[in-house]
Amino acid sequence: MIAARTILALQTIASREVKPQEMAVVTVGYILAGTKNNIIPDQAEMGLTVRTNKPEVRKQVLAAITRITNAEAEAAGAPRPPAIDRLEGTDLVYNDPALAQRMRGVLESALGKRRGCKSGANYRLRGFFLLRGAGIPGFYFSLGGADPEKYAQAKASGTLLPSNHSSLFAPDVDPALHTGIAAEVAVLRSLLK
């Protein structure tokens, strides 16, 4: 029950505690508790993903997670406070504008304009380590991998195909893999010149 209440309360952080013009995501990606349907588990483990676009918002969100988790445990009379461990984290991805423009041309040449090299937001919230502070420009790009027929059906029906964070994500592996390799080789050849 404590885990269930905590999950519900954590979902209010982005909508109730972060200013509308800021960005935050708090996702409970997994919960592990119990081993038998008729035994109340004595512990639960949850795995969260936190994404923000500013360090101060991240600090605010992490503090809210700690506050809410401790409060739910205390409200339920838990015999001990919860352990909150930060296991992994990465910096925000920043696409260097000059490098992104240069690589756009490289990718269009390698893959063709019909494949669509779209410009996205300069900041991306992905698990990508970037040494921006060290003066190393970064470039992040996404690779689509949908079966063209399924993509056309989804577009016609106004639905979205499952993304790479979905358990239903199923890219059309062979063309996606070849396209990804071609894109990486083109980018690396350009960067190594």
mmCIF file of C-alpha atoms in Angstrom:
data_model
loop_
_atom_site.group_PDB
_atom_site.id
_atom_site.type_symbol
_atom_site.label_atom_id
_atom_site.label_comp_id
_atom_site.label_asym_id
_atom_site.label_seq_id
_atom_site.Cartn_x
_atom_site.Cartn_y
_atom_site.Cartn_z
ATOM 1 C CA MET A 1 0.000 0.000 0.000
ATOM 2 C CA ILE A 2 2.835 2.395 0.819
ATOM 3 C CA ALA A 3 4.405 1.811 -2.594
ATOM 4 C CA ALA A 4 1.074 2.314 -4.372
ATOM 5 C CA ARG A 5 0.380 5.575 -2.528
ATOM 6 C CA THR A 6 3.933 6.752 -3.161
ATOM 7 C CA ILE A 7 3.657 6.098 -6.891
ATOM 8 C CA LEU A 8 0.451 8.115 -7.096
ATOM 9 C CA ALA A 9 1.954 10.968 -5.103
ATOM 10 C CA LEU A 10 5.147 11.028 -7.195
ATOM 11 C CA GLN A 11 3.058 11.550 -10.315
ATOM 12 C CA THR A 12 1.960 14.936 -8.984
ATOM 13 C CA ILE A 13 5.481 16.384 -8.890
ATOM 14 C CA ALA A 14 5.672 17.365 -12.557
ATOM 15 C CA SER A 15 2.090 18.626 -12.703
ATOM 16 C CA ARG A 16 1.815 20.342 -9.314
ATOM 17 C CA GLU A 17 5.307 21.347 -8.198
ATOM 18 C CA VAL A 18 7.195 22.263 -11.364
ATOM 19 C CA LYS A 19 6.331 25.558 -13.050
ATOM 20 C CA PRO A 20 4.411 25.139 -16.327
ATOM 21 C CA GLN A 21 7.186 26.760 -18.400
ATOM 22 C CA GLU A 22 9.743 24.264 -17.003
ATOM 23 C CA MET A 23 9.994 20.615 -17.927
ATOM 24 C CA ALA A 24 10.128 17.577 -15.675
ATOM 25 C CA VAL A 25 9.336 13.890 -16.027
ATOM 26 C CA VAL A 26 9.097 11.437 -13.133
ATOM 27 C CA THR A 27 8.492 7.878 -14.282
ATOM 28 C CA VAL A 28 8.165 4.833 -12.066
ATOM 29 C CA GLY A 29 9.527 2.267 -14.512
ATOM 30 C CA TYR A 30 9.310 -0.770 -12.271
ATOM 31 C CA ILE A 31 8.080 -1.952 -8.899
ATOM 32 C CA LEU A 32 9.092 -5.195 -7.235
ATOM 33 C CA ALA A 33 7.213 -6.413 -4.175
ATOM 34 C CA GLY A 34 6.213 -9.774 -2.767
ATOM 35 C CA THR A 35 6.523 -13.347 -3.926
ATOM 36 C CA LYS A 36 3.067 -14.803 -3.306
ATOM 37 C CA ASN A 37 -0.433 -13.478 -3.903
ATOM 38 C CA ASN A 38 -1.664 -14.204 -0.361
ATOM 39 C CA ILE A 39 1.322 -12.794 1.559
ATOM 40 C CA ILE A 40 1.653 -9.070 2.229
ATOM 41 C CA PRO A 41 5.198 -8.100 1.231
ATOM 42 C CA ASP A 42 7.406 -6.537 3.881
ATOM 43 C CA GLN A 43 9.310 -4.428 1.362
ATOM 44 C CA ALA A 44 8.984 -2.959 -2.101
ATOM 45 C CA GLU A 45 11.512 -1.616 -4.567
ATOM 46 C CA MET A 46 10.752 1.002 -7.197
ATOM 47 C CA GLY A 47 12.907 2.208 -10.052
ATOM 48 C CA LEU A 48 12.410 5.798 -11.177
ATOM 49 C CA THR A 49 13.582 7.886 -14.080
ATOM 50 C CA VAL A 50 13.833 11.638 -13.585
ATOM 51 C CA ARG A 51 14.319 13.998 -16.501
ATOM 52 C CA THR A 52 14.576 17.763 -16.369
ATOM 53 C CA ASN A 53 16.049 20.451 -18.575
ATOM 54 C CA LYS A 54 17.629 22.570 -15.829
ATOM 55 C CA PRO A 55 19.838 21.605 -12.881
ATOM 56 C CA GLU A 56 17.772 23.652 -10.422
ATOM 57 C CA VAL A 57 14.567 21.899 -11.533
ATOM 58 C CA ARG A 58 16.294 18.519 -11.141
ATOM 59 C CA LYS A 59 17.330 19.472 -7.597
ATOM 60 C CA GLN A 60 13.729 20.499 -6.843
ATOM 61 C CA VAL A 61 12.316 17.237 -8.261
ATOM 62 C CA LEU A 62 14.809 15.024 -6.396
ATOM 63 C CA ALA A 63 13.989 16.853 -3.147
ATOM 64 C CA ALA A 64 10.264 16.327 -3.797
ATOM 65 C CA ILE A 65 10.824 12.592 -4.382
ATOM 66 C CA THR A 66 12.649 12.313 -1.051
ATOM 67 C CA ARG A 67 10.017 14.376 0.780
ATOM 68 C CA ILE A 68 7.065 12.423 -0.655
ATOM 69 C CA THR A 69 8.646 9.001 -0.199
ATOM 70 C CA ASN A 70 9.524 9.705 3.432
ATOM 71 C CA ALA A 71 6.116 11.247 4.143
ATOM 72 C CA GLU A 72 4.182 8.292 2.716
ATOM 73 C CA ALA A 73 6.263 5.842 4.755
ATOM 74 C CA GLU A 74 5.780 7.890 7.918
ATOM 75 C CA ALA A 75 2.044 8.332 7.300
ATOM 76 C CA ALA A 76 1.649 4.569 6.981
ATOM 77 C CA GLY A 77 3.675 3.871 10.119
ATOM 78 C CA ALA A 78 6.468 2.034 8.305
ATOM 79 C CA PRO A 79 8.902 0.407 10.741
ATOM 80 C CA ARG A 80 11.881 2.129 9.085
ATOM 81 C CA PRO A 81 12.428 5.017 6.684
ATOM 82 C CA PRO A 82 12.806 4.180 2.992
ATOM 83 C CA ALA A 83 16.234 3.945 1.392
ATOM 84 C CA ILE A 84 16.573 6.311 -1.541
ATOM 85 C CA ASP A 85 19.556 5.567 -3.762
ATOM 86 C CA ARG A 86 20.620 7.444 -6.870
ATOM 87 C CA LEU A 87 22.116 4.750 -9.072
ATOM 88 C CA GLU A 88 22.789 6.448 -12.362
ATOM 89 C CA GLY A 89 22.515 9.785 -14.049
ATOM 90 C CA THR A 90 23.699 11.721 -17.050
ATOM 91 C CA ASP A 91 23.978 15.323 -18.072
ATOM 92 C CA LEU A 92 21.501 17.039 -20.324
ATOM 93 C CA VAL A 93 22.155 16.599 -24.023
ATOM 94 C CA TYR A 94 22.934 19.796 -25.870
ATOM 95 C CA ASN A 95 23.205 19.737 -29.639
ATOM 96 C CA ASP A 96 25.926 22.157 -30.664
ATOM 97 C CA PRO A 97 24.166 24.298 -33.332
ATOM 98 C CA ALA A 98 27.138 24.489 -35.732
ATOM 99 C CA LEU A 99 27.866 20.770 -35.452
ATOM 100 C CA ALA A 100 24.167 19.884 -35.805
ATOM 101 C CA GLN A 101 23.888 21.947 -38.997
ATOM 102 C CA ARG A 102 27.028 20.356 -40.410
ATOM 103 C CA MET A 103 25.855 16.825 -39.567
ATOM 104 C CA ARG A 104 22.414 17.509 -41.016
ATOM 105 C CA GLY A 105 24.042 17.985 -44.414
ATOM 106 C CA VAL A 106 26.176 14.870 -43.926
ATOM 107 C CA LEU A 107 23.126 12.778 -42.991
ATOM 108 C CA GLU A 108 21.045 14.134 -45.867
ATOM 109 C CA SER A 109 23.849 13.256 -48.282
ATOM 110 C CA ALA A 110 24.225 9.760 -46.837
ATOM 111 C CA LEU A 111 20.554 8.899 -46.369
ATOM 112 C CA GLY A 112 18.770 11.197 -48.802
ATOM 113 C CA LYS A 113 16.446 14.079 -48.036
ATOM 114 C CA ARG A 114 13.397 11.855 -48.461
ATOM 115 C CA ARG A 115 14.288 10.086 -45.237
ATOM 116 C CA GLY A 116 13.681 13.345 -43.425
ATOM 117 C CA CYS A 117 16.382 14.992 -41.388
ATOM 118 C CA LYS A 118 14.250 17.086 -39.094
ATOM 119 C CA SER A 119 15.645 19.719 -36.812
ATOM 120 C CA GLY A 120 14.570 19.142 -33.261
ATOM 121 C CA ALA A 121 14.930 21.077 -30.066
ATOM 122 C CA ASN A 122 18.453 22.024 -29.123
ATOM 123 C CA TYR A 123 18.052 20.304 -25.784
ATOM 124 C CA ARG A 124 17.152 16.636 -25.589
ATOM 125 C CA LEU A 125 16.349 14.616 -22.520
ATOM 126 C CA ARG A 126 18.108 11.357 -23.166
ATOM 127 C CA GLY A 127 20.585 9.116 -21.426
ATOM 128 C CA PHE A 128 23.649 10.511 -23.195
ATOM 129 C CA PHE A 129 26.813 11.646 -21.454
ATOM 130 C CA LEU A 130 28.126 14.894 -22.806
ATOM 131 C CA LEU A 131 31.289 16.755 -21.899
ATOM 132 C CA ARG A 132 29.899 20.173 -22.778
ATOM 133 C CA GLY A 133 31.707 21.792 -19.885
ATOM 134 C CA ALA A 134 34.976 20.477 -21.298
ATOM 135 C CA GLY A 135 34.346 22.313 -24.578
ATOM 136 C CA ILE A 136 33.549 19.185 -26.568
ATOM 137 C CA PRO A 137 30.618 19.788 -28.948
ATOM 138 C CA GLY A 138 27.911 17.138 -28.947
ATOM 139 C CA PHE A 139 25.439 15.935 -31.521
ATOM 140 C CA TYR A 140 22.503 13.642 -30.817
ATOM 141 C CA PHE A 141 20.155 12.318 -33.444
ATOM 142 C CA SER A 142 17.241 9.912 -33.418
ATOM 143 C CA LEU A 143 16.778 7.068 -35.833
ATOM 144 C CA GLY A 144 13.319 5.958 -36.865
ATOM 145 C CA GLY A 145 12.798 2.239 -37.335
ATOM 146 C CA ALA A 146 9.133 1.676 -38.126
ATOM 147 C CA ASP A 147 7.821 -0.694 -40.732
ATOM 148 C CA PRO A 148 6.587 1.666 -43.497
ATOM 149 C CA GLU A 149 3.224 -0.112 -43.751
ATOM 150 C CA LYS A 150 2.597 0.033 -39.987
ATOM 151 C CA TYR A 151 3.692 3.669 -39.962
ATOM 152 C CA ALA A 152 1.253 4.540 -42.763
ATOM 153 C CA GLN A 153 -1.575 2.713 -40.954
ATOM 154 C CA ALA A 154 -0.846 4.521 -37.696
ATOM 155 C CA LYS A 155 -0.670 7.874 -39.443
ATOM 156 C CA ALA A 156 -3.955 7.223 -41.270
ATOM 157 C CA SER A 157 -5.717 6.244 -38.041
ATOM 158 C CA GLY A 158 -4.230 9.125 -36.058
ATOM 159 C CA THR A 159 -2.407 6.860 -33.605
ATOM 160 C CA LEU A 160 1.215 6.718 -32.596
ATOM 161 C CA LEU A 161 3.505 3.724 -32.872
ATOM 162 C CA PRO A 162 5.141 2.598 -29.612
ATOM 163 C CA SER A 163 8.324 4.553 -28.866
ATOM 164 C CA ASN A 164 11.651 3.127 -27.791
ATOM 165 C CA HIS A 165 10.637 3.424 -24.111
ATOM 166 C CA SER A 166 7.572 1.224 -24.612
ATOM 167 C CA SER A 167 7.444 -2.514 -23.925
ATOM 168 C CA LEU A 168 5.631 -2.741 -27.299
ATOM 169 C CA PHE A 169 8.465 -1.090 -29.247
ATOM 170 C CA ALA A 170 9.267 -3.301 -32.228
ATOM 171 C CA PRO A 171 11.363 -1.624 -34.928
ATOM 172 C CA ASP A 172 11.753 -3.080 -38.386
ATOM 173 C CA VAL A 173 15.229 -4.287 -37.435
ATOM 174 C CA ASP A 174 17.004 -4.963 -40.736
ATOM 175 C CA PRO A 175 16.440 -1.642 -42.523
ATOM 176 C CA ALA A 176 16.724 0.309 -39.254
ATOM 177 C CA LEU A 177 20.046 -1.321 -38.424
ATOM 178 C CA HIS A 178 21.475 -0.723 -41.903
ATOM 179 C CA THR A 179 20.267 2.890 -41.872
ATOM 180 C CA GLY A 180 21.749 3.429 -38.418
ATOM 181 C CA ILE A 181 25.101 2.007 -39.491
ATOM 182 C CA ALA A 182 25.115 4.137 -42.650
ATOM 183 C CA ALA A 183 24.287 7.236 -40.583
ATOM 184 C CA GLU A 184 26.996 6.538 -37.993
ATOM 185 C CA VAL A 185 29.632 5.818 -40.648
ATOM 186 C CA ALA A 186 28.781 9.044 -42.501
ATOM 187 C CA VAL A 187 28.928 11.106 -39.295
ATOM 188 C CA LEU A 188 32.199 9.515 -38.150
ATOM 189 C CA ARG A 189 33.855 9.905 -41.559
ATOM 190 C CA SER A 190 32.937 13.558 -41.576
ATOM 191 C CA LEU A 191 34.165 14.127 -38.037
ATOM 192 C CA LEU A 192 37.459 12.319 -38.648
ATOM 193 C CA LYS A 193 38.383 14.450 -41.654
#
